[in-house]
Amino acid sequence: MDEIRGDTFAEGSSTLPIDKTLPSLEHQPPRPTSPTLCSTEHNFLESPTDPSPGGIAAQLRRFCSYSRTMQASHLMERYTALVKEDPHMYRAAESLLSTLSYLATNRVPIEIIELLYMSSNLLRYVNDRILSGKGGSSDRDELEADRDRLEQMLQVLQCVEVFVELSARRLGGSPLKWLVVAALAAVKISIRLCLIYQHNRILIGSFGMNDAPKGWVGPRSGIFFKQSHPNSNIPYHIPNKDLVLAELCYTLRPIIHLTALGLFKSKSWIPFTLALGLDVFSLKSLQKIQHPTDRQTNELSRRKLALLLYLFRSPFYNQITEHRLTPFLDYVSRIPIVGLFTDGITDYLPDWQKIYSYVWGS
């Protein structure tokens, strides 16, 4: 563009008097921009010619998802601090949910009862991990962190399997129920096999889900102090082949029983006898373990008590136990106050018999 100068205004002329030279637009410096604004525009306000799918809508969805994640993380941090400051509060919440599940027996659908009980177990699991200091894995090696993740998955499955089974039966009837039961058993077996062969674990059980962290509360400060056990940190020794075989029998028992149940039906004694034989052989072999940890001792005792469940497992229950238990409960129900509990047992027992995860779960 040519330079335009002028000192006077000529009549009839369209030229204005200009004292300075107008710079060429081609040499104007670029307008400074804010890096924050540019990055924001680049991330969330894509240009119309951006070939990436989704455009502005996809970016907004990612932003909302990130915001929800941050809010959940903040809420979890606040809840963790609350549990550590007042451990009695979380025990009260667990007891409340558990008590409601028992009081609601025969008054609401069984799915609601199990939802309350599942919530109580999940709350106990989360709070126990907070108090035991197992929330993070930054100070542990990769192998230990992987083992902890597997144990967490198994614990969560143990918490939710009953409710999932009941929901499947409600939505799809008996076929969907057995499909879900088989899928849950397969997942649990896979996790247990990984713990056995990759982490040398035997006597894999509930991992102290129902055990409160041992300790005491300061009378003035109200702070919960954990009490360590003498052998709680003793590393697991590599088990010999007999112990591994015994744990395999216990681990594979659910899928073996389900297979036999599909072949011979529930009234046959073959699935019952196979499962009982595997459990008895596993227990007799696992009793030979030397220097068991506290967790292994508790799990061994739990499995011994679980043998009593065979009294309530078909066909033993239908042919033997039921004919003796029902008259006894009817007689006890005549006793004041005691009858309130026996009536609840009598009403709930038929529904309990139909839940595979309760009767045959491991």
JSON list of N, CA and C in Angstrom, two decimals, residues 31 93 122 124 139 192 200 218 262 326 360:
[
{"chain": "A", "resi": 31, "resn": "ARG", "atom": "N", "xyz": [-1.26, -10.60, 17.01]},
{"chain": "A", "resi": 31, "resn": "ARG", "atom": "CA", "xyz": [-1.90, -10.24, 18.27]},
{"chain": "A", "resi": 31, "resn": "ARG", "atom": "C", "xyz": [-1.54, -11.26, 19.33]},
{"chain": "A", "resi": 93, "resn": "ALA", "atom": "N", "xyz": [-22.78, -47.70, 61.82]},
{"chain": "A", "resi": 93, "resn": "ALA", "atom": "CA", "xyz": [-23.45, -47.76, 60.52]},
{"chain": "A", "resi": 93, "resn": "ALA", "atom": "C", "xyz": [-23.52, -49.20, 60.00]},
{"chain": "A", "resi": 122, "resn": "LEU", "atom": "N", "xyz": [-20.09, -54.57, 52.39]},
{"chain": "A", "resi": 122, "resn": "LEU", "atom": "CA", "xyz": [-19.21, -53.69, 51.62]},
{"chain": "A", "resi": 122, "resn": "LEU", "atom": "C", "xyz": [-18.70, -52.54, 52.47]},
{"chain": "A", "resi": 124, "resn": "ARG", "atom": "N", "xyz": [-18.28, -52.61, 55.71]},
{"chain": "A", "resi": 124, "resn": "ARG", "atom": "CA", "xyz": [-17.29, -53.18, 56.63]},
{"chain": "A", "resi": 124, "resn": "ARG", "atom": "C", "xyz": [-15.95, -53.39, 55.91]},
{"chain": "A", "resi": 139, "resn": "ASP", "atom": "N", "xyz": [3.87, -47.80, 48.42]},
{"chain": "A", "resi": 139, "resn": "ASP", "atom": "CA", "xyz": [5.06, -48.23, 49.13]},
{"chain": "A", "resi": 139, "resn": "ASP", "atom": "C", "xyz": [5.28, -49.74, 49.04]},
{"chain": "A", "resi": 192, "resn": "ARG", "atom": "N", "xyz": [-8.55, -67.55, 42.66]},
{"chain": "A", "resi": 192, "resn": "ARG", "atom": "CA", "xyz": [-7.90, -68.43, 43.63]},
{"chain": "A", "resi": 192, "resn": "ARG", "atom": "C", "xyz": [-6.72, -69.17, 43.01]},
{"chain": "A", "resi": 200, "resn": "ASN", "atom": "N", "xyz": [1.75, -68.29, 45.83]},
{"chain": "A", "resi": 200, "resn": "ASN", "atom": "CA", "xyz": [1.98, -69.33, 46.84]},
{"chain": "A", "resi": 200, "resn": "ASN", "atom": "C", "xyz": [1.02, -69.21, 48.03]},
{"chain": "A", "resi": 218, "resn": "GLY", "atom": "N", "xyz": [-7.87, -44.34, 72.43]},
{"chain": "A", "resi": 218, "resn": "GLY", "atom": "CA", "xyz": [-7.39, -43.51, 73.53]},
{"chain": "A", "resi": 218, "resn": "GLY", "atom": "C", "xyz": [-8.53, -42.84, 74.26]},
{"chain": "A", "resi": 262, "resn": "GLY", "atom": "N", "xyz": [-25.66, -80.55, 37.24]},
{"chain": "A", "resi": 262, "resn": "GLY", "atom": "CA", "xyz": [-26.28, -80.51, 35.93]},
{"chain": "A", "resi": 262, "resn": "GLY", "atom": "C", "xyz": [-26.46, -81.88, 35.31]},
{"chain": "A", "resi": 326, "resn": "THR", "atom": "N", "xyz": [-38.14, -79.17, 61.54]},
{"chain": "A", "resi": 326, "resn": "THR", "atom": "CA", "xyz": [-39.44, -78.49, 61.53]},
{"chain": "A", "resi": 326, "resn": "THR", "atom": "C", "xyz": [-40.24, -78.72, 62.81]},
{"chain": "A", "resi": 360, "resn": "TRP", "atom": "N", "xyz": [-24.22, -73.43, 49.11]},
{"chain": "A", "resi": 360, "resn": "TRP", "atom": "CA", "xyz": [-23.05, -74.11, 48.56]},
{"chain": "A", "resi": 360, "resn": "TRP", "atom": "C", "xyz": [-21.86, -73.19, 48.32]}
]
